[in-house]
């Protein structure tokens, strides 16, 4: 058994009887970030990888992840086959390839019965996303999607505040994700960026499919309201590119709640400029990723409140279990990734133990969230192609 007999959802996440074994498909920068965070969680050991389609390069790359050469593969199909047959094969796989490979990689590991955490967007087409969702449901594997912004402690606190009714009925939602790393001329030739501007690999969008999906997931996660329709305008504001670097959207959530979404990679001075504001009939809240430890809460007619990450002082017990250091000792993105891998580990362990876990224990994004993200992308593309007309997400 991986999990203890008794699990109390009001306490810290249950400890596991052993570290889980993690594989990697795709050996770029985000794989390094995620493997570091998985190790930080104390629940995962990276033991295998398909880090390049060239077997020799995969073995060379494996040294950066401390993976033994005999478990570095040049083919993810072969990796899935061999690892699923080992007595101590991988428990789960991290998929951090360019977007166009997500579907085939995930399908191979679903078929092998191996749990998956996949980068976003889930796939480049809704048909592929729905196909993966059905495969995952049929197999019973745990399938998480890396909308990591939902794993910041103060984002979880914001979600609880909204759900508690403190803000009253929600009447508008505004989210933006502004970055500036495509400002320099010629940056589009950088290998890390080039594939993100290639429709064959990135899909029909660049900025929207990448950081725009983070923004819309965050808005839905905190508000508890699904996006129902949108109108979108895509722009290339910098050097000529095959795909957009900026997009402006008007949104409509459930209950006809209006909202806006702005996303850009040409916003000089913004690096991690993800900002969410949710307003209700009684008050509003605001969270800014560049000041991620603080959550601003305003009840109309009363003094503004600032809730800070740490134990006590307005932070709920379910949020406290996401906290690693005391108040005033900063935590950020890598800790949010570690929170995601912590919750993912509990779900993976529960499946392997063939047991249910308390409903409120984990809240990591699921494959259904990934499907919503692809619906959002396709609706935004359709709206832009039709001159910014309203498009329903079930179009």
Tab-separated table of C-alpha atoms in Angstrom:
chain	number	residue	atom	x	y	z
A	1	UNK	CA	0.000	0.000	0.000
A	2	UNK	CA	1.259	3.465	-0.887
A	3	UNK	CA	-1.164	5.481	1.236
A	4	UNK	CA	-1.763	5.136	4.989
A	5	UNK	CA	-4.923	3.366	6.158
A	6	UNK	CA	-6.437	6.535	7.578
A	7	UNK	CA	-6.536	9.785	5.580
A	8	UNK	CA	-7.743	12.971	7.241
A	9	UNK	CA	-8.555	15.648	4.637
A	10	UNK	CA	-8.131	18.360	7.269
A	11	UNK	CA	-4.460	17.501	7.818
A	12	UNK	CA	-1.382	17.599	5.596
A	13	UNK	CA	-1.259	15.456	2.479
A	14	UNK	CA	-0.787	11.785	3.422
A	15	UNK	CA	2.761	10.519	3.231
A	16	UNK	CA	3.555	7.695	0.823
A	17	UNK	CA	5.279	4.450	1.729
A	18	UNK	CA	7.823	5.027	-1.063
A	19	UNK	CA	8.692	7.689	-3.643
A	20	UNK	CA	6.825	7.250	-6.904
A	21	UNK	CA	8.825	6.637	-10.072
A	22	UNK	CA	8.480	9.350	-12.725
A	23	UNK	CA	9.323	9.240	-16.419
A	24	UNK	CA	9.787	12.159	-18.800
A	25	UNK	CA	8.939	12.497	-22.479
A	26	UNK	CA	10.474	15.706	-23.805
A	27	UNK	CA	13.710	17.052	-22.367
A	28	UNK	CA	13.453	20.844	-22.704
A	29	UNK	CA	13.440	23.656	-20.160
A	30	UNK	CA	9.998	22.964	-18.765
A	31	UNK	CA	10.967	19.334	-18.144
A	32	UNK	CA	13.870	20.551	-16.029
A	33	UNK	CA	11.567	22.830	-14.049
A	34	UNK	CA	8.981	20.148	-13.466
A	35	UNK	CA	11.484	17.433	-12.526
A	36	UNK	CA	13.047	19.799	-9.992
A	37	UNK	CA	9.625	20.546	-8.522
A	38	UNK	CA	8.650	16.872	-8.451
A	39	UNK	CA	11.828	16.130	-6.504
A	40	UNK	CA	11.146	19.072	-4.171
A	41	UNK	CA	7.807	17.524	-3.267
A	42	UNK	CA	9.679	14.576	-1.776
A	43	UNK	CA	7.284	12.183	-3.512
A	44	UNK	CA	8.893	11.483	-6.880
A	45	UNK	CA	12.158	10.139	-8.295
A	46	UNK	CA	12.884	10.646	-11.995
A	47	UNK	CA	14.060	7.269	-13.304
A	48	UNK	CA	13.385	7.121	-17.063
A	49	UNK	CA	12.966	9.341	-20.089
A	50	UNK	CA	12.563	9.722	-23.818
A	51	UNK	CA	14.438	13.009	-23.983
A	52	UNK	CA	15.143	13.044	-27.716
A	53	UNK	CA	14.016	11.069	-30.752
A	54	UNK	CA	17.707	10.251	-31.212
A	55	UNK	CA	18.605	7.441	-28.775
A	56	UNK	CA	22.199	8.643	-28.344
A	57	UNK	CA	21.122	12.210	-27.645
A	58	UNK	CA	18.487	10.929	-25.251
A	59	UNK	CA	21.160	9.122	-23.241
A	60	UNK	CA	23.350	12.230	-23.254
A	61	UNK	CA	20.433	14.367	-22.126
A	62	UNK	CA	19.612	11.840	-19.443
A	63	UNK	CA	22.751	12.820	-17.547
A	64	UNK	CA	21.146	16.206	-16.807
A	65	UNK	CA	18.302	14.373	-15.076
A	66	UNK	CA	20.508	11.713	-13.401
A	67	UNK	CA	18.770	8.979	-15.401
A	68	UNK	CA	20.679	5.757	-16.036
A	69	UNK	CA	21.555	5.295	-19.707
A	70	UNK	CA	19.680	1.985	-19.936
A	71	UNK	CA	16.430	3.816	-19.126
A	72	UNK	CA	16.901	6.604	-21.683
A	73	UNK	CA	14.886	5.912	-24.818
A	74	UNK	CA	14.832	7.354	-28.310
A	75	UNK	CA	11.209	6.297	-28.857
A	76	UNK	CA	8.348	7.023	-26.465
A	77	UNK	CA	6.404	3.988	-27.736
A	78	UNK	CA	9.309	1.773	-26.714
A	79	UNK	CA	9.541	3.544	-23.369
A	80	UNK	CA	5.860	2.939	-22.647
A	81	UNK	CA	6.146	-0.737	-23.607
A	82	UNK	CA	9.300	-1.483	-21.600
A	83	UNK	CA	8.464	0.586	-18.512
A	84	UNK	CA	4.993	-0.906	-18.206
A	85	UNK	CA	6.499	-4.413	-18.185
A	86	UNK	CA	9.149	-3.727	-15.500
A	87	UNK	CA	8.590	-4.771	-11.891
A	88	UNK	CA	9.791	-1.314	-10.874
A	89	UNK	CA	8.725	0.596	-13.957
A	90	UNK	CA	7.523	4.182	-13.859
A	91	UNK	CA	4.340	4.981	-11.966
A	92	UNK	CA	3.613	8.063	-14.096
A	93	UNK	CA	4.977	10.038	-17.008
A	94	UNK	CA	5.458	13.758	-17.535
A	95	UNK	CA	4.693	14.884	-21.115
A	96	UNK	CA	6.626	18.073	-21.918
A	97	UNK	CA	7.025	17.835	-25.684
A	98	UNK	CA	5.928	20.472	-28.210
A	99	UNK	CA	2.138	20.566	-28.506
A	100	UNK	CA	1.739	18.507	-31.668
A	101	UNK	CA	3.121	15.399	-29.938
A	102	UNK	CA	0.936	15.491	-26.822
A	103	UNK	CA	-1.844	13.335	-28.233
A	104	UNK	CA	0.335	10.490	-29.536
A	105	UNK	CA	2.568	10.402	-26.448
A	106	UNK	CA	-0.344	10.437	-24.032
A	107	UNK	CA	-2.214	7.771	-26.014
A	108	UNK	CA	0.799	5.450	-25.849
A	109	UNK	CA	1.056	5.703	-22.067
A	110	UNK	CA	-2.704	5.415	-21.554
A	111	UNK	CA	-2.554	2.151	-23.505
A	112	UNK	CA	0.277	1.015	-21.222
A	113	UNK	CA	-1.783	1.823	-18.103
A	114	UNK	CA	0.634	4.504	-16.900
A	115	UNK	CA	-0.670	7.672	-15.232
A	116	UNK	CA	0.038	10.959	-16.992
A	117	UNK	CA	0.667	14.616	-16.309
A	118	UNK	CA	0.633	16.536	-19.586
A	119	UNK	CA	1.658	20.066	-20.428
A	120	UNK	CA	-0.937	22.407	-21.866
A	121	UNK	CA	-2.570	22.883	-24.283
A	122	UNK	CA	-3.682	19.282	-24.063
A	123	UNK	CA	-3.735	18.842	-27.863
A	124	UNK	CA	-3.859	20.959	-31.006
A	125	UNK	CA	-7.420	19.945	-31.943
A	126	UNK	CA	-10.610	19.370	-29.983
A	127	UNK	CA	-11.118	16.016	-31.707
A	128	UNK	CA	-7.780	14.798	-30.342
A	129	UNK	CA	-8.560	16.180	-26.884
A	130	UNK	CA	-11.889	14.379	-26.755
A	131	UNK	CA	-10.242	11.194	-28.011
A	132	UNK	CA	-7.683	11.326	-25.191
A	133	UNK	CA	-10.367	12.051	-22.622
A	134	UNK	CA	-12.332	8.989	-23.711
A	135	UNK	CA	-9.220	6.799	-23.701
A	136	UNK	CA	-8.317	7.984	-20.202
A	137	UNK	CA	-11.845	7.341	-18.920
A	138	UNK	CA	-11.908	3.860	-20.443
A	139	UNK	CA	-8.531	2.914	-18.973
A	140	UNK	CA	-9.003	4.530	-15.566
A	141	UNK	CA	-5.579	6.204	-15.532
A	142	UNK	CA	-5.021	9.412	-13.624
A	143	UNK	CA	-4.575	12.179	-16.195
A	144	UNK	CA	-3.538	15.607	-14.901
A	145	UNK	CA	-2.877	18.745	-16.944
A	146	UNK	CA	-0.280	21.282	-15.879
A	147	UNK	CA	-2.315	24.411	-15.222
A	148	UNK	CA	0.116	25.095	-12.424
A	149	UNK	CA	-1.166	28.582	-11.564
A	150	UNK	CA	-4.071	26.913	-9.762
A	151	UNK	CA	-1.590	25.456	-7.270
A	152	UNK	CA	-0.394	28.711	-5.725
A	153	UNK	CA	-1.622	28.846	-2.113
A	154	UNK	CA	-3.209	32.272	-2.499
A	155	UNK	CA	-5.072	31.159	-5.621
A	156	UNK	CA	-6.571	28.336	-3.572
A	157	UNK	CA	-7.433	30.892	-0.879
A	158	UNK	CA	-9.125	33.092	-3.485
A	159	UNK	CA	-11.152	30.125	-4.698
A	160	UNK	CA	-12.333	29.373	-1.160
A	161	UNK	CA	-13.301	33.002	-0.580
A	162	UNK	CA	-15.446	33.054	-3.723
A	163	UNK	CA	-17.058	29.703	-2.890
A	164	UNK	CA	-17.872	30.890	0.639
A	165	UNK	CA	-20.053	33.702	-0.712
A	166	UNK	CA	-18.001	36.494	0.859
A	167	UNK	CA	-18.106	38.428	-2.426
A	168	UNK	CA	-21.791	37.760	-2.983
A	169	UNK	CA	-23.036	36.898	-6.445
A	170	UNK	CA	-20.210	37.289	-8.980
A	171	UNK	CA	-20.905	40.021	-11.530
A	172	UNK	CA	-17.659	40.323	-13.542
A	173	UNK	CA	-14.277	38.626	-14.052
A	174	UNK	CA	-11.131	40.122	-15.578
A	175	UNK	CA	-7.899	38.265	-16.293
A	176	UNK	CA	-4.710	39.189	-18.106
A	177	UNK	CA	-1.413	37.470	-18.826
A	178	UNK	CA	1.190	39.910	-20.113
A	179	UNK	CA	4.803	39.015	-20.930
A	180	UNK	CA	7.606	40.729	-22.811
A	181	UNK	CA	9.938	37.998	-24.036
A	182	UNK	CA	9.036	38.446	-27.719
A	183	UNK	CA	9.925	42.145	-27.748
A	184	UNK	CA	13.523	41.865	-29.121
A	185	UNK	CA	13.859	41.781	-32.902
A	186	UNK	CA	14.912	38.392	-34.236
A	187	UNK	CA	13.785	36.579	-31.090
A	188	UNK	CA	11.468	34.424	-33.175
A	189	UNK	CA	14.541	32.523	-34.461
A	190	UNK	CA	15.435	31.330	-30.958
A	191	UNK	CA	15.026	27.502	-30.901
A	192	UNK	CA	12.940	27.716	-27.717
A	193	UNK	CA	10.555	30.142	-29.416
A	194	UNK	CA	10.641	29.040	-33.052
A	195	UNK	CA	8.391	26.007	-32.577
A	196	UNK	CA	5.870	28.146	-30.675
A	197	UNK	CA	5.333	30.188	-33.854
A	198	UNK	CA	5.048	27.177	-36.162
A	199	UNK	CA	1.397	26.116	-36.702
A	200	UNK	CA	2.496	22.549	-37.484
A	201	UNK	CA	3.862	22.186	-33.944
A	202	UNK	CA	2.200	24.884	-31.847
A	203	UNK	CA	-1.254	24.479	-33.367
A	204	UNK	CA	-3.448	27.330	-34.623
A	205	UNK	CA	-2.307	29.779	-31.921
A	206	UNK	CA	0.844	30.791	-30.101
A	207	UNK	CA	0.149	33.265	-27.309
A	208	UNK	CA	-3.480	32.203	-26.785
A	209	UNK	CA	-2.777	28.481	-26.714
A	210	UNK	CA	0.154	28.879	-24.360
A	211	UNK	CA	-0.419	31.583	-21.762
A	212	UNK	CA	-4.015	32.447	-22.694
A	213	UNK	CA	-5.110	28.975	-21.610
A	214	UNK	CA	-3.442	29.526	-18.230
A	215	UNK	CA	-5.416	32.752	-17.835
A	216	UNK	CA	-8.805	31.304	-18.696
A	217	UNK	CA	-8.260	28.237	-16.514
A	218	UNK	CA	-7.370	30.487	-13.581
A	219	UNK	CA	-10.509	32.595	-14.081
A	220	UNK	CA	-12.753	29.531	-14.129
A	221	UNK	CA	-10.927	27.789	-11.283
A	222	UNK	CA	-11.234	30.705	-8.867
A	223	UNK	CA	-14.718	31.886	-9.847
A	224	UNK	CA	-16.267	28.439	-10.140
A	225	UNK	CA	-17.958	29.621	-13.346
A	226	UNK	CA	-17.453	27.987	-16.738
A	227	UNK	CA	-16.741	30.124	-19.772
A	228	UNK	CA	-19.676	29.835	-22.199
A	229	UNK	CA	-18.862	32.166	-25.091
A	230	UNK	CA	-16.327	34.732	-26.247
A	231	UNK	CA	-15.290	37.103	-28.977
A	232	UNK	CA	-11.615	37.457	-29.809
A	233	UNK	CA	-9.214	39.593	-31.824
A	234	UNK	CA	-5.713	38.296	-32.526
A	235	UNK	CA	-2.836	40.661	-33.297
A	236	UNK	CA	0.816	40.631	-34.282
A	237	UNK	CA	2.128	43.728	-32.535
A	238	UNK	CA	5.864	43.160	-32.939
A	239	UNK	CA	7.986	41.717	-35.734
A	240	UNK	CA	6.059	39.747	-38.400
A	241	UNK	CA	5.110	36.253	-37.194
A	242	UNK	CA	3.057	33.342	-38.496
A	243	UNK	CA	0.963	33.288	-35.311
A	244	UNK	CA	-0.366	35.945	-32.934
A	245	UNK	CA	1.678	37.510	-30.152
A	246	UNK	CA	-1.295	39.390	-28.620
A	247	UNK	CA	-5.028	38.807	-28.192
A	248	UNK	CA	-7.956	40.740	-26.693
A	249	UNK	CA	-11.163	38.963	-25.716
A	250	UNK	CA	-14.602	39.711	-24.331
A	251	UNK	CA	-15.983	36.814	-22.304
A	252	UNK	CA	-19.275	35.545	-20.993
A	253	UNK	CA	-19.278	33.023	-18.153
A	254	UNK	CA	-22.162	30.998	-16.721
A	255	UNK	CA	-25.071	33.042	-15.354
A	256	UNK	CA	-24.289	35.634	-18.064
A	257	UNK	CA	-21.370	36.986	-16.039
A	258	UNK	CA	-19.254	39.242	-18.302
A	259	UNK	CA	-15.482	39.359	-18.359
A	260	UNK	CA	-12.348	40.224	-20.286
A	261	UNK	CA	-9.098	38.475	-21.159
A	262	UNK	CA	-5.958	40.172	-22.460
A	263	UNK	CA	-2.802	38.267	-23.294
A	264	UNK	CA	0.431	39.423	-24.924
A	265	UNK	CA	4.139	38.738	-25.255
A	266	UNK	CA	4.883	42.294	-26.319
A	267	UNK	CA	4.104	43.994	-22.987
A	268	UNK	CA	7.449	45.516	-22.027
A	269	UNK	CA	8.151	45.382	-18.307
A	270	UNK	CA	5.889	42.367	-17.715
A	271	UNK	CA	7.528	38.992	-17.197
A	272	UNK	CA	4.993	36.945	-15.272
A	273	UNK	CA	2.146	39.421	-15.593
A	274	UNK	CA	-0.748	37.125	-14.743
A	275	UNK	CA	-3.431	39.097	-12.914
A	276	UNK	CA	-6.949	38.050	-11.920
A	277	UNK	CA	-9.757	40.230	-10.581
A	278	UNK	CA	-13.135	38.846	-9.536
A	279	UNK	CA	-15.931	41.195	-8.472
A	280	UNK	CA	-19.234	40.413	-6.779
A	281	UNK	CA	-22.198	42.306	-5.395
A	282	UNK	CA	-20.518	42.627	-1.981
A	283	UNK	CA	-16.850	43.006	-2.844
A	284	UNK	CA	-13.927	41.878	-4.958
A	285	UNK	CA	-10.542	40.189	-4.860
A	286	UNK	CA	-7.328	40.523	-6.827
A	287	UNK	CA	-4.298	38.264	-7.300
A	288	UNK	CA	-1.112	39.105	-9.213
A	289	UNK	CA	1.433	36.365	-9.941
A	290	UNK	CA	4.359	38.780	-9.679
A	291	UNK	CA	3.178	39.404	-6.091
A	292	UNK	CA	1.929	35.869	-5.637
A	293	UNK	CA	2.091	35.746	-1.841
A	294	UNK	CA	-0.541	38.441	-1.426
A	295	UNK	CA	-4.271	38.317	-2.057
A	296	UNK	CA	-6.195	41.587	-1.968
A	297	UNK	CA	-9.742	41.376	-0.632
A	298	UNK	CA	-12.144	44.305	-0.536
A	299	UNK	CA	-15.635	44.296	0.943
A	300	UNK	CA	-17.396	47.421	-0.242
A	301	UNK	CA	-17.509	50.091	2.455
A	302	UNK	CA	-14.884	48.386	4.618
A	303	UNK	CA	-11.076	48.772	4.764
A	304	UNK	CA	-9.135	46.766	2.193
A	305	UNK	CA	-7.580	43.513	3.415
A	306	UNK	CA	-4.359	41.877	2.252
A	307	UNK	CA	-4.072	38.173	3.068
A	308	UNK	CA	-0.523	36.822	2.878
A	309	UNK	CA	0.723	33.305	2.336
A	310	UNK	CA	1.687	31.550	5.550
A	311	UNK	CA	0.088	29.843	8.501
A	312	UNK	CA	-2.940	31.397	10.150
A	313	UNK	CA	-4.014	35.020	9.786
A	314	UNK	CA	-6.926	34.253	7.482
A	315	UNK	CA	-5.379	31.362	5.543
A	316	UNK	CA	-7.581	28.258	5.677
A	317	UNK	CA	-6.305	24.833	6.832
A	318	UNK	CA	-6.710	23.362	3.343
A	319	UNK	CA	-4.463	26.115	1.979
A	320	UNK	CA	-1.921	25.759	4.778
A	321	UNK	CA	-0.990	22.269	3.590
A	322	UNK	CA	0.317	23.883	0.378
A	323	UNK	CA	2.675	26.127	2.356
A	324	UNK	CA	6.321	25.162	2.846
A	325	UNK	CA	7.925	28.137	4.587
A	326	UNK	CA	6.811	30.609	7.230
A	327	UNK	CA	5.243	33.971	6.525
A	328	UNK	CA	7.823	36.412	5.155
A	329	UNK	CA	10.044	33.704	3.627
A	330	UNK	CA	9.045	33.823	-0.056
A	331	UNK	CA	7.670	31.002	-2.139
A	332	UNK	CA	6.845	31.155	-5.835
A	333	UNK	CA	6.428	29.231	-9.069
A	334	UNK	CA	8.670	26.266	-8.317
A	335	UNK	CA	6.749	25.650	-5.092
A	336	UNK	CA	3.466	25.838	-7.023
A	337	UNK	CA	4.816	23.162	-9.371
A	338	UNK	CA	5.779	21.089	-6.315
A	339	UNK	CA	2.220	21.477	-4.999
A	340	UNK	CA	0.887	20.172	-8.304
A	341	UNK	CA	3.175	17.140	-8.146
A	342	UNK	CA	2.248	16.563	-4.505
A	343	UNK	CA	-1.458	16.401	-5.300
A	344	UNK	CA	-0.792	14.336	-8.419
A	345	UNK	CA	1.147	11.842	-6.287
A	346	UNK	CA	-1.838	11.364	-3.985
A	347	UNK	CA	-4.118	10.656	-6.958
A	348	UNK	CA	-1.628	8.224	-8.513
A	349	UNK	CA	-1.094	6.420	-5.206
A	350	UNK	CA	-4.853	6.135	-4.672
A	351	UNK	CA	-5.349	4.515	-8.071
A	352	UNK	CA	-2.555	2.050	-7.442
A	353	UNK	CA	-3.993	1.248	-4.015
A	354	UNK	CA	-7.449	0.901	-5.621
A	355	UNK	CA	-9.068	3.217	-3.144
A	356	UNK	CA	-10.909	6.503	-3.089
A	357	UNK	CA	-9.554	9.629	-1.439
A	358	UNK	CA	-11.608	12.367	0.248
A	359	UNK	CA	-13.192	14.629	-2.353
A	360	UNK	CA	-11.669	17.829	-0.944
A	361	UNK	CA	-8.127	16.510	-0.535
A	362	UNK	CA	-6.745	17.360	-3.994
A	363	UNK	CA	-7.741	19.921	-6.618
A	364	UNK	CA	-5.136	19.488	-9.337
A	365	UNK	CA	-6.297	20.100	-12.926
A	366	UNK	CA	-7.696	17.067	-14.745
A	367	UNK	CA	-7.946	16.037	-18.377
A	368	UNK	CA	-11.423	17.620	-18.417
A	369	UNK	CA	-9.731	20.966	-17.724
A	370	UNK	CA	-7.395	20.290	-20.626
A	371	UNK	CA	-10.379	19.650	-22.899
A	372	UNK	CA	-11.936	22.951	-21.772
A	373	UNK	CA	-8.678	24.666	-22.668
A	374	UNK	CA	-8.758	23.283	-26.212
A	375	UNK	CA	-12.430	24.306	-26.574
A	376	UNK	CA	-11.388	27.813	-25.534
A	377	UNK	CA	-8.605	27.892	-28.143
A	378	UNK	CA	-10.837	26.681	-30.960
A	379	UNK	CA	-13.563	29.178	-30.060
A	380	UNK	CA	-11.042	32.026	-29.944
A	381	UNK	CA	-9.595	31.054	-33.332
A	382	UNK	CA	-13.085	30.820	-34.857
A	383	UNK	CA	-14.084	34.202	-33.430
A	384	UNK	CA	-10.958	35.887	-34.738
A	385	UNK	CA	-11.453	34.359	-38.189
A	386	UNK	CA	-15.031	35.733	-38.213
A	387	UNK	CA	-14.001	39.271	-37.403
A	388	UNK	CA	-14.386	39.061	-33.638
A	389	UNK	CA	-17.951	37.718	-33.558
A	390	UNK	CA	-19.401	35.898	-30.550
A	391	UNK	CA	-18.635	32.177	-30.525
A	392	UNK	CA	-20.061	29.625	-28.099
A	393	UNK	CA	-17.631	27.155	-26.601
A	394	UNK	CA	-19.890	24.315	-27.722
A	395	UNK	CA	-19.896	25.647	-31.286
